[in-house]
CSV table of C-alpha atoms and ligand atoms in Angstrom, one decimal:
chain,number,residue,atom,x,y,z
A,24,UNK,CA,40.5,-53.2,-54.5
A,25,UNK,CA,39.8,-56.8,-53.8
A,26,UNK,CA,36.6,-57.7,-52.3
A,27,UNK,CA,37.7,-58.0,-48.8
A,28,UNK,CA,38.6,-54.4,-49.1
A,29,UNK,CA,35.0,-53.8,-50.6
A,30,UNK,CA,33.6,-55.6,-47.5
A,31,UNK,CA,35.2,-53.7,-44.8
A,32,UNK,CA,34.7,-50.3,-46.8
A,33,UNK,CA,31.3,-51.0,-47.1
A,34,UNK,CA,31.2,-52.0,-42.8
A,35,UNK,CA,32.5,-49.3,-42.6
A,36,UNK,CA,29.6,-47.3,-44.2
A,37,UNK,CA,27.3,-49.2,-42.5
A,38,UNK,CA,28.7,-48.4,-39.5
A,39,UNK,CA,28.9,-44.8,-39.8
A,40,UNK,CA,25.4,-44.8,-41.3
A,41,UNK,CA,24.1,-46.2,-38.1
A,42,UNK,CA,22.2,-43.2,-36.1
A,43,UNK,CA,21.8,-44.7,-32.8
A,44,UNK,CA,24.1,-47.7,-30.7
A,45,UNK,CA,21.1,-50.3,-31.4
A,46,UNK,CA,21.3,-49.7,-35.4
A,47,UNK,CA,25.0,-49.9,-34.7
A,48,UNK,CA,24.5,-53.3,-33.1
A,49,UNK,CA,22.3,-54.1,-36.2
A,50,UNK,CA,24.7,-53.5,-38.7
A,51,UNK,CA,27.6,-55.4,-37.0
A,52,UNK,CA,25.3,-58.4,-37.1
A,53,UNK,CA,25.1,-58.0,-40.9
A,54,UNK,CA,29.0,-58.2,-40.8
A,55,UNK,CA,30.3,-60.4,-37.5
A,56,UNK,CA,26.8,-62.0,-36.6
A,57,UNK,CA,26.3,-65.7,-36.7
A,58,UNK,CA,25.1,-65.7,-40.4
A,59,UNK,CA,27.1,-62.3,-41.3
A,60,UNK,CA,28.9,-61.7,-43.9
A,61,UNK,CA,32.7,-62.4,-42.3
A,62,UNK,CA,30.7,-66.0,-40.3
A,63,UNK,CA,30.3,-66.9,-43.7
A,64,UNK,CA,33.4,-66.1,-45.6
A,65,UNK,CA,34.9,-68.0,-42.7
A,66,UNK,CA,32.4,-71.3,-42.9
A,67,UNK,CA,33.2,-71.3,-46.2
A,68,UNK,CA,37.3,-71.8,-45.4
A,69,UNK,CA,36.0,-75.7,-44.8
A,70,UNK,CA,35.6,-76.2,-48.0
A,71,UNK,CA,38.8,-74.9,-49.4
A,72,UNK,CA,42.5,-76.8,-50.5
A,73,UNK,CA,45.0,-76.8,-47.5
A,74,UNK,CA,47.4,-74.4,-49.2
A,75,UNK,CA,44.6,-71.6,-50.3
A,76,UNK,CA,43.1,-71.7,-46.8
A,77,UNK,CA,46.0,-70.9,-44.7
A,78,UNK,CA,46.8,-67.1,-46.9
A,79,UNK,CA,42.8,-66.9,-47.1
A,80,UNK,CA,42.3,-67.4,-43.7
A,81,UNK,CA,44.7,-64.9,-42.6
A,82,UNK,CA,43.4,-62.3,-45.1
A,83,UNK,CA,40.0,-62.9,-43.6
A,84,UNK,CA,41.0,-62.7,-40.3
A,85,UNK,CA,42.3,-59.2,-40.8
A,86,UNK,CA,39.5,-58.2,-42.9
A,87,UNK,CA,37.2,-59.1,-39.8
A,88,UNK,CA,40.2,-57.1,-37.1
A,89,UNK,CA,39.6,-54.0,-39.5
A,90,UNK,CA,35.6,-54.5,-39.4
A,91,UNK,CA,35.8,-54.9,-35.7
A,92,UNK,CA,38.0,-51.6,-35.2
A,93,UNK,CA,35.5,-49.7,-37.4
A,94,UNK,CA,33.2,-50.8,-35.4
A,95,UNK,CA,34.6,-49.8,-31.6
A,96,UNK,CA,35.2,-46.4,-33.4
A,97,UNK,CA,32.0,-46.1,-34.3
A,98,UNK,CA,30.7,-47.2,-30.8
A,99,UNK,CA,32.8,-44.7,-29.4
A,100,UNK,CA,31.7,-42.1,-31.1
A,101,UNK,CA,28.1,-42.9,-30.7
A,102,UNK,CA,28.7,-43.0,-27.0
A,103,UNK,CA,30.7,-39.8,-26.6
A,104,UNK,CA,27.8,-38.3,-28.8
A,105,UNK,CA,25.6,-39.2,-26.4
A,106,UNK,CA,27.7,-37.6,-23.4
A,107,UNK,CA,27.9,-34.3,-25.6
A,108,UNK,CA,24.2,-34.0,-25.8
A,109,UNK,CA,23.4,-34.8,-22.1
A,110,UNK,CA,25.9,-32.7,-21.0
A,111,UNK,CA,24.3,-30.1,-23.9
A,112,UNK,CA,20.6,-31.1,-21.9
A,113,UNK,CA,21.5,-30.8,-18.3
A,114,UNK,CA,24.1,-27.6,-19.0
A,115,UNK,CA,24.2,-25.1,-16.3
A,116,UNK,CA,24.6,-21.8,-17.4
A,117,UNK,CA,26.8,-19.8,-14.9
A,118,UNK,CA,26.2,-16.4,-16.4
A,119,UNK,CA,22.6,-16.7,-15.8
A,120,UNK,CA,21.7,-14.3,-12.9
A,121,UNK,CA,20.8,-16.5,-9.9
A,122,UNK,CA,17.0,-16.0,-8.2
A,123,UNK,CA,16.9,-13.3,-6.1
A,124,UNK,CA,15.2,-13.7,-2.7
A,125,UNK,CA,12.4,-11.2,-2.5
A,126,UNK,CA,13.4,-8.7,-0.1
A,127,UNK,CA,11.2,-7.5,2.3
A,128,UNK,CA,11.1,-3.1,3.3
A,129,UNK,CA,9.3,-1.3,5.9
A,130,UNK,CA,6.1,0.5,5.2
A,131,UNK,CA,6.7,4.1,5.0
A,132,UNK,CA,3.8,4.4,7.6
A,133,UNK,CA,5.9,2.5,9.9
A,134,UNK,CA,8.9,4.4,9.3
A,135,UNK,CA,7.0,7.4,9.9
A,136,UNK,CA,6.0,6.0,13.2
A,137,UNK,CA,9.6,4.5,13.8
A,138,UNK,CA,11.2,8.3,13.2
A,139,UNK,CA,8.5,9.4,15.8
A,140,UNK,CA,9.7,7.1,18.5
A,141,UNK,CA,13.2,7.8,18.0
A,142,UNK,CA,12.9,11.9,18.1
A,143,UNK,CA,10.5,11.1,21.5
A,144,UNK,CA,12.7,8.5,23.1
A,145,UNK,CA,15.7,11.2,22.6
A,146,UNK,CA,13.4,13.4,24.9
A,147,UNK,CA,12.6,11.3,27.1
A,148,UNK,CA,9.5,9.7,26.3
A,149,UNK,CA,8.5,5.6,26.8
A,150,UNK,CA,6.9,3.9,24.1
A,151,UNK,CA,3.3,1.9,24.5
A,152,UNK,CA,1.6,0.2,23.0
A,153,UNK,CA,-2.5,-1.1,23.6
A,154,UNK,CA,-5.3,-2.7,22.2
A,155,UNK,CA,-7.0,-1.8,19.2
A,156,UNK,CA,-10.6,-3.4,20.4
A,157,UNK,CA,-11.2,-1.0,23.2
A,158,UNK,CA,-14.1,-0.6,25.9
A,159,UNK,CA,-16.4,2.4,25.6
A,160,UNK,CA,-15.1,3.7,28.8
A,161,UNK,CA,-11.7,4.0,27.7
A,162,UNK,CA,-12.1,5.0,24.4
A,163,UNK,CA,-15.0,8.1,25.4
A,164,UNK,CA,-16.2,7.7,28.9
A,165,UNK,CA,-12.5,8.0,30.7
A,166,UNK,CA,-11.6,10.7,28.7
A,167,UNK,CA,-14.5,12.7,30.3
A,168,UNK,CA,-17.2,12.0,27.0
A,169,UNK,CA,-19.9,10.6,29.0
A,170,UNK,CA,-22.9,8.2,27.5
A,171,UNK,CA,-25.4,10.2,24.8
A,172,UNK,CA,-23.7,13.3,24.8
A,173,UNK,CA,-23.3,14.5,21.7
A,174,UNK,CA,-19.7,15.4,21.4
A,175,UNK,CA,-18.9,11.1,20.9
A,176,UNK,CA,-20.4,11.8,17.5
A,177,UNK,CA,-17.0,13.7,16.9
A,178,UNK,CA,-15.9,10.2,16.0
A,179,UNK,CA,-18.4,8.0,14.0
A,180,UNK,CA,-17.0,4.9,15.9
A,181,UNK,CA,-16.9,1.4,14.6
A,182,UNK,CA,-19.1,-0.7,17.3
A,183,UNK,CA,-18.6,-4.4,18.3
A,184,UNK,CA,-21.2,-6.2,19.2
A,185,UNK,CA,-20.0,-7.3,21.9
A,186,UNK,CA,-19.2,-6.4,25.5
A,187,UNK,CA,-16.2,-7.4,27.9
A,188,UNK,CA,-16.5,-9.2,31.2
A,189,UNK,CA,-17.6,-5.9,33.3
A,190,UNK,CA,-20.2,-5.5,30.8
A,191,UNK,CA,-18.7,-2.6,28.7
A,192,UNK,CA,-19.3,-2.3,25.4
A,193,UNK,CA,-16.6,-2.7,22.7
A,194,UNK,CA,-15.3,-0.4,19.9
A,195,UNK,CA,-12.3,0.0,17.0
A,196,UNK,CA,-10.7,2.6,19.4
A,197,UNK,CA,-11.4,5.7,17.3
A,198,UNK,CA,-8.0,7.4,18.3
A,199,UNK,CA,-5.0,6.6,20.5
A,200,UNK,CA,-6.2,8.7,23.8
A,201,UNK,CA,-7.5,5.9,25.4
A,202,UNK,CA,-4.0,4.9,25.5
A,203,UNK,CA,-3.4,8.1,27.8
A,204,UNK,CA,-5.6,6.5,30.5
A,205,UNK,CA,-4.3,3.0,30.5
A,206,UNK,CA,-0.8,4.3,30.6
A,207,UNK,CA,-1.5,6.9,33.2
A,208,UNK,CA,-3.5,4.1,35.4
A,209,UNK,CA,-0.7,1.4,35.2
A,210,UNK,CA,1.8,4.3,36.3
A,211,UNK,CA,-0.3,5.5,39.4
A,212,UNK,CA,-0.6,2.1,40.4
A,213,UNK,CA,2.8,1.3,40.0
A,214,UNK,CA,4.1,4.1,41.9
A,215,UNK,CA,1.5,4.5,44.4
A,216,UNK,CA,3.1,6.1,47.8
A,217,UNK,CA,6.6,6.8,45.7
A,218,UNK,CA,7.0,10.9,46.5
A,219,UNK,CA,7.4,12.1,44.2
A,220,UNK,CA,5.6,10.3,42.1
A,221,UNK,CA,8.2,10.3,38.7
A,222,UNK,CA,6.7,11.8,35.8
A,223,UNK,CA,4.3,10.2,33.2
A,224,UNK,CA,6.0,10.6,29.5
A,225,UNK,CA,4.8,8.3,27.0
A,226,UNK,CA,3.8,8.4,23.0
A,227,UNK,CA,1.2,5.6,22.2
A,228,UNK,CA,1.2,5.0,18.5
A,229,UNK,CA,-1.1,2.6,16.7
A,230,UNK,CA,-3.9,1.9,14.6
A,231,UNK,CA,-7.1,3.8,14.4
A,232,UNK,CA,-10.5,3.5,13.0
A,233,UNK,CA,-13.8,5.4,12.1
A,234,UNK,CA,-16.4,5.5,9.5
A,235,UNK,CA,-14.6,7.8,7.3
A,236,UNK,CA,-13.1,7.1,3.6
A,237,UNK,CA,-11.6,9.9,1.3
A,238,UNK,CA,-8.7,11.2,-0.3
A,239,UNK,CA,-7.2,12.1,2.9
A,240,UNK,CA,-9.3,9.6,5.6
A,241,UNK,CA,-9.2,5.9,5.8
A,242,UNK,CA,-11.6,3.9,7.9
A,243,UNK,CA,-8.5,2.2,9.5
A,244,UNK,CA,-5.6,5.0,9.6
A,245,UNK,CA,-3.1,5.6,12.7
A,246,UNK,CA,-2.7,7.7,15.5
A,247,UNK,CA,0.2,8.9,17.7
A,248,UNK,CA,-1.2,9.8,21.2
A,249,UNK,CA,1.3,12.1,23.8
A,250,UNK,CA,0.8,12.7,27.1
A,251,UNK,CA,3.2,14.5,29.5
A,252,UNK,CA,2.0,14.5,33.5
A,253,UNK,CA,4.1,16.1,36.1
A,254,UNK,CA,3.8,18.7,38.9
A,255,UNK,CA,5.1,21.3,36.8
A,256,UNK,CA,4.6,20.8,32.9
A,257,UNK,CA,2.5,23.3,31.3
A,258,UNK,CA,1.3,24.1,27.9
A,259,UNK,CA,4.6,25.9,27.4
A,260,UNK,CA,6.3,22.6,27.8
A,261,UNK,CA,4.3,21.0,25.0
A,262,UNK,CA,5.1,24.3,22.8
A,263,UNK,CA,8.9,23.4,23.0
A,264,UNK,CA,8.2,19.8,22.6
A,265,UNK,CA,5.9,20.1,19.7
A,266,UNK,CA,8.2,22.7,18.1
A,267,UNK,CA,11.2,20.7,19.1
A,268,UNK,CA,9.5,17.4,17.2
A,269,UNK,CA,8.6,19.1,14.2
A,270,UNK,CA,11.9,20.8,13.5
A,271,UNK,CA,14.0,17.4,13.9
A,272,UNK,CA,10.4,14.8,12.2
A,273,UNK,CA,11.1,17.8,9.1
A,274,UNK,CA,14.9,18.5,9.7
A,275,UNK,CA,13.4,22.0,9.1
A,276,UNK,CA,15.1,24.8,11.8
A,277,UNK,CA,12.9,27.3,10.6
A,278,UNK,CA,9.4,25.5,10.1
A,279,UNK,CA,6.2,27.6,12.0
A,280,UNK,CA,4.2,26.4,14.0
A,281,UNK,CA,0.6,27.6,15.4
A,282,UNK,CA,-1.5,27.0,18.3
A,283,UNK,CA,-5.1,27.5,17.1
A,284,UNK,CA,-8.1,27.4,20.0
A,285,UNK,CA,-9.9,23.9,19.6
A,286,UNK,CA,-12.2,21.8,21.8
A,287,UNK,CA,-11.6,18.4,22.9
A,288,UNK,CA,-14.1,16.6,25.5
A,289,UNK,CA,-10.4,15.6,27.4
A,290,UNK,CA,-8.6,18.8,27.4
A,291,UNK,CA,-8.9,22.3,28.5
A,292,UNK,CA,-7.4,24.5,27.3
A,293,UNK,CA,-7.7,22.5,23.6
A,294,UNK,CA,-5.7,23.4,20.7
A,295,UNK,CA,-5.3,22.3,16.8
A,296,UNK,CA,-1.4,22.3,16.1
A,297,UNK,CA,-0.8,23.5,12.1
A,298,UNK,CA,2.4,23.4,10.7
A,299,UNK,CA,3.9,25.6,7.5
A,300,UNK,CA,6.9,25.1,5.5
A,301,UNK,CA,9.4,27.5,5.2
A,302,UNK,CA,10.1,26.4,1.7
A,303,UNK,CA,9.2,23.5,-0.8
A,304,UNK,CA,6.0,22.9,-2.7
A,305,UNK,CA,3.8,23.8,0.6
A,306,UNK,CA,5.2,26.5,1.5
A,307,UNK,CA,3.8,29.1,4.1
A,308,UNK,CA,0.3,26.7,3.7
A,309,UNK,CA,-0.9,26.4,7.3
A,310,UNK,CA,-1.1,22.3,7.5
A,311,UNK,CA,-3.0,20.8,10.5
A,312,UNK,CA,-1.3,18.1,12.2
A,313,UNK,CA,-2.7,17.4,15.7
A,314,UNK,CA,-4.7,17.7,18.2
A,315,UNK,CA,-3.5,19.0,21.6
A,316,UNK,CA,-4.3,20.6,24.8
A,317,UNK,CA,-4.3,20.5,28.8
A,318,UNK,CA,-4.9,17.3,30.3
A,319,UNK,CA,-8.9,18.0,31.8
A,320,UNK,CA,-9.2,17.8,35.7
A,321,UNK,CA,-11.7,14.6,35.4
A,322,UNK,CA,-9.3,12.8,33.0
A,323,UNK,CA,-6.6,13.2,35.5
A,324,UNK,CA,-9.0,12.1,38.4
A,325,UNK,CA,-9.8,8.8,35.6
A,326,UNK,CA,-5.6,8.5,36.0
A,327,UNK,CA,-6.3,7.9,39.3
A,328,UNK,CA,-4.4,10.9,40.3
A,329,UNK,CA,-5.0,14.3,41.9
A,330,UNK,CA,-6.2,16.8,39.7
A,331,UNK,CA,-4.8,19.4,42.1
A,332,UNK,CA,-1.2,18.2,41.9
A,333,UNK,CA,-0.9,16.2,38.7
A,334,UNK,CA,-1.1,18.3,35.4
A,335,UNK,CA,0.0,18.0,32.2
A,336,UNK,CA,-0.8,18.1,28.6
A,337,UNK,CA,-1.6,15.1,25.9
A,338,UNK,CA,-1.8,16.1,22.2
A,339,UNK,CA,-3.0,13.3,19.2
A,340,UNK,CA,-1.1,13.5,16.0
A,341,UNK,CA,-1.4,11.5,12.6
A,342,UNK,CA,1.5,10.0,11.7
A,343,UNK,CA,-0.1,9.0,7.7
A,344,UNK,CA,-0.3,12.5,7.7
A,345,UNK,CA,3.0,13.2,8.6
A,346,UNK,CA,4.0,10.6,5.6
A,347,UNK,CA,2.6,12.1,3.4
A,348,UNK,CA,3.9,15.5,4.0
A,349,UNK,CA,7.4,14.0,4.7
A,350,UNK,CA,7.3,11.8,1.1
A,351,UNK,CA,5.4,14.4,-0.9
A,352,UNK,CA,2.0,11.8,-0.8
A,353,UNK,CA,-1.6,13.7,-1.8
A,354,UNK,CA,-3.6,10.5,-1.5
A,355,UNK,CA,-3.7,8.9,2.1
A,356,UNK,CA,-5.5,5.9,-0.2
A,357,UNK,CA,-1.8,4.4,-1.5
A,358,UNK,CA,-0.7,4.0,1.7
A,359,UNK,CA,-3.2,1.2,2.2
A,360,UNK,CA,-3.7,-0.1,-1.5
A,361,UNK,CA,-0.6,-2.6,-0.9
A,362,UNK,CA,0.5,-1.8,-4.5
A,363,UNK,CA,4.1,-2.7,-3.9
A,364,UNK,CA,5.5,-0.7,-7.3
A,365,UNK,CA,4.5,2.3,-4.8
A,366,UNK,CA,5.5,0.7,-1.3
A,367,UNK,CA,8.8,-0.5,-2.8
A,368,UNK,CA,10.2,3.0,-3.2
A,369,UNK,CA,10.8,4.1,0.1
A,370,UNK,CA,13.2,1.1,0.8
B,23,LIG,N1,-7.9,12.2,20.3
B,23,LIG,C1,-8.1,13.4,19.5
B,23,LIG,C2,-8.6,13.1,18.1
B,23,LIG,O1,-8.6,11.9,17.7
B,23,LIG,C3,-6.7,14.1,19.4
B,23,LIG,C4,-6.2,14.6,20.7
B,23,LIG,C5,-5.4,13.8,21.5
B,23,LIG,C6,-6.6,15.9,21.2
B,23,LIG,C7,-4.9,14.3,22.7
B,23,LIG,C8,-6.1,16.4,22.4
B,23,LIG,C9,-5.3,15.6,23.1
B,23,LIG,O2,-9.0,13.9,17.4
């Protein structure tokens, strides 16, 4: 091997040696630069006889085409090693499973109370809604619970301080019935000097609150309020509509139900309704569900309607109870924790 052949082997060493394109670029200065080694071998031509320098020239012309292809390879490869680990870098892997979008479910307290309206629209009834910060008078007063007597401490009642523009004082309704009253109100009005007057048929479901807090109370829990007025509903009308509910809220033909004597400031006659299973883990356990009874005359007279013609009945149920007998719950307390491992499941 002649040295010319040494020169380009070693260029080629060099080359490959070379880790990055500016080391590269160093090492070809070594070989084609100004004062490299092929500059030189060529400056030195000058100096040679005519006949030498033609064969020389030409051998060290190729020498410097051989260093020059070593080094484009080399460039090349540098460069397309480069590519390879940016594509490497900025690689998207397809098989990755993409981000899920958190998805959103119903609370099963709100299912509860969505299964509620559909089984009472099917019968009939219209759906209302009211507010939660509610006067005295509606939520005790109206429903025949006058100031100081002692049967408002059935409900240890959140107060606001605060009163509304008549000068009423304001509560965290402490059940639904107040509902009963604006309802009934808005319809009289509505349908004042209509004979006859169509009949009222509503469920009122919503939020709740007293001073209570226990396995099976929250201070904010929910209520459904019912109220059925007509010239000809009695209490046997809310038997079949109560039974009716409870067989198609439990899809349970042959669930009992019971009609136990109660007292309610708003109704009279007043009843407790209690449920029992058929079968399942409660079975033949009488389970109290909701309060009920006969629309009183002085509530009716608060309608704005005539005691004498206008009857009906209005019963108060809890639809968190109801969940929990539904989904198997035995503390009301998870409903309201917001642990989502427990809300997720009924999605
Ligand atoms: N409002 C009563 C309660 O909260 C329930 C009820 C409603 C009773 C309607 C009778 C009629 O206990």
């Amino acid at each position: 091997m002649d040295e010319l052949d040494q020169l380009v082997e070693r260029a080629q060493h060099e080359f490959a040696r070379a880790p990055t394109p500016a080391e590269l670029e160093n090492a070809k200065a070594r070989f084609l630069g100004k004062s490299g080694r092929v500059t030189e071998l060529l400056k030195a031509l000058a100096s040679m006889p005519a006949d030498e320098k033609k064969s020389r020239g030409a051998a060290i012309n190729r020498t410097k085409e051989r260093i020059e292809a070593a080094l484009y390879d080399r460039r090349r490869s540098l460069a397309q090693a480069e590519l390879d680990a940016q594509l490497r870098a900025e690689a998207l892997d397809v098989t990755l499973p993409g981000r899920r979008r958190g998805e959103g479910g119903l609370h099963p307290v709100t299912l509860t109370i969505e299964r509620i309206e559909a089984i009472f629209r099917s019968m009939g009834f219209d759906v209302a809604d009211g507010p939660e910060i509610e006067t005295d008078w509606m939520s005790f007063t109206a429903l025949n619970n006058p100031e100081n007597h002692p049967a408002r401490s059935m409900q240890d009642t959140f107060y606001v301080d605060m009163k509304d523009e008549e000068g009423r004082w304001l509560n965290l309704r402490p059940h639904t019935s107040p509902m009963q009253v604006r309802y009934a109100r808005a319809h009289a009005r509505r349908y004042a000097g209509v004979e006859p007057m169509p009949e009222i048929r509503v469920i009122a479901p919503g939020r709740t609150y007293r001073v209570d807090s226990d396995a099976t109370h929250s201070p904010m829990f929910h209520q459904c309020e019912g109220l059925w007025i007509g010239e000809n509903v009695s209490f046997k009308d809310l038997k079949v509509v109560f039974t009716d509910f409870c067989r198609a809220f439990f899809e349970s033909d042959d669930l009992q139900l019971r009609f136990r004597p109660s007292f309610f400031p708003f109704t009279e006659p007043s009843a407790e309704i209690d449920i029992a299973f058929a079968s399942g883990p409660l079975k033949g356990r009488w389970l109290e569900i909701s309060g009920a009874g006969q629309v009183h005359p002085s509530v009716v007279r608060n309608f704005g309607l005539d005691p004498e013609r206008h009857i009906g009945f209005a019963f108060g149920m809890g639809p968190d109870r109801l969940a929990m007998l539904r989904y198997g719950i035995d503390d009301l307390r998870l409903f309201f924790d917001g642990d989502l491992r427990f809300l997720s499941q009924f999605n």
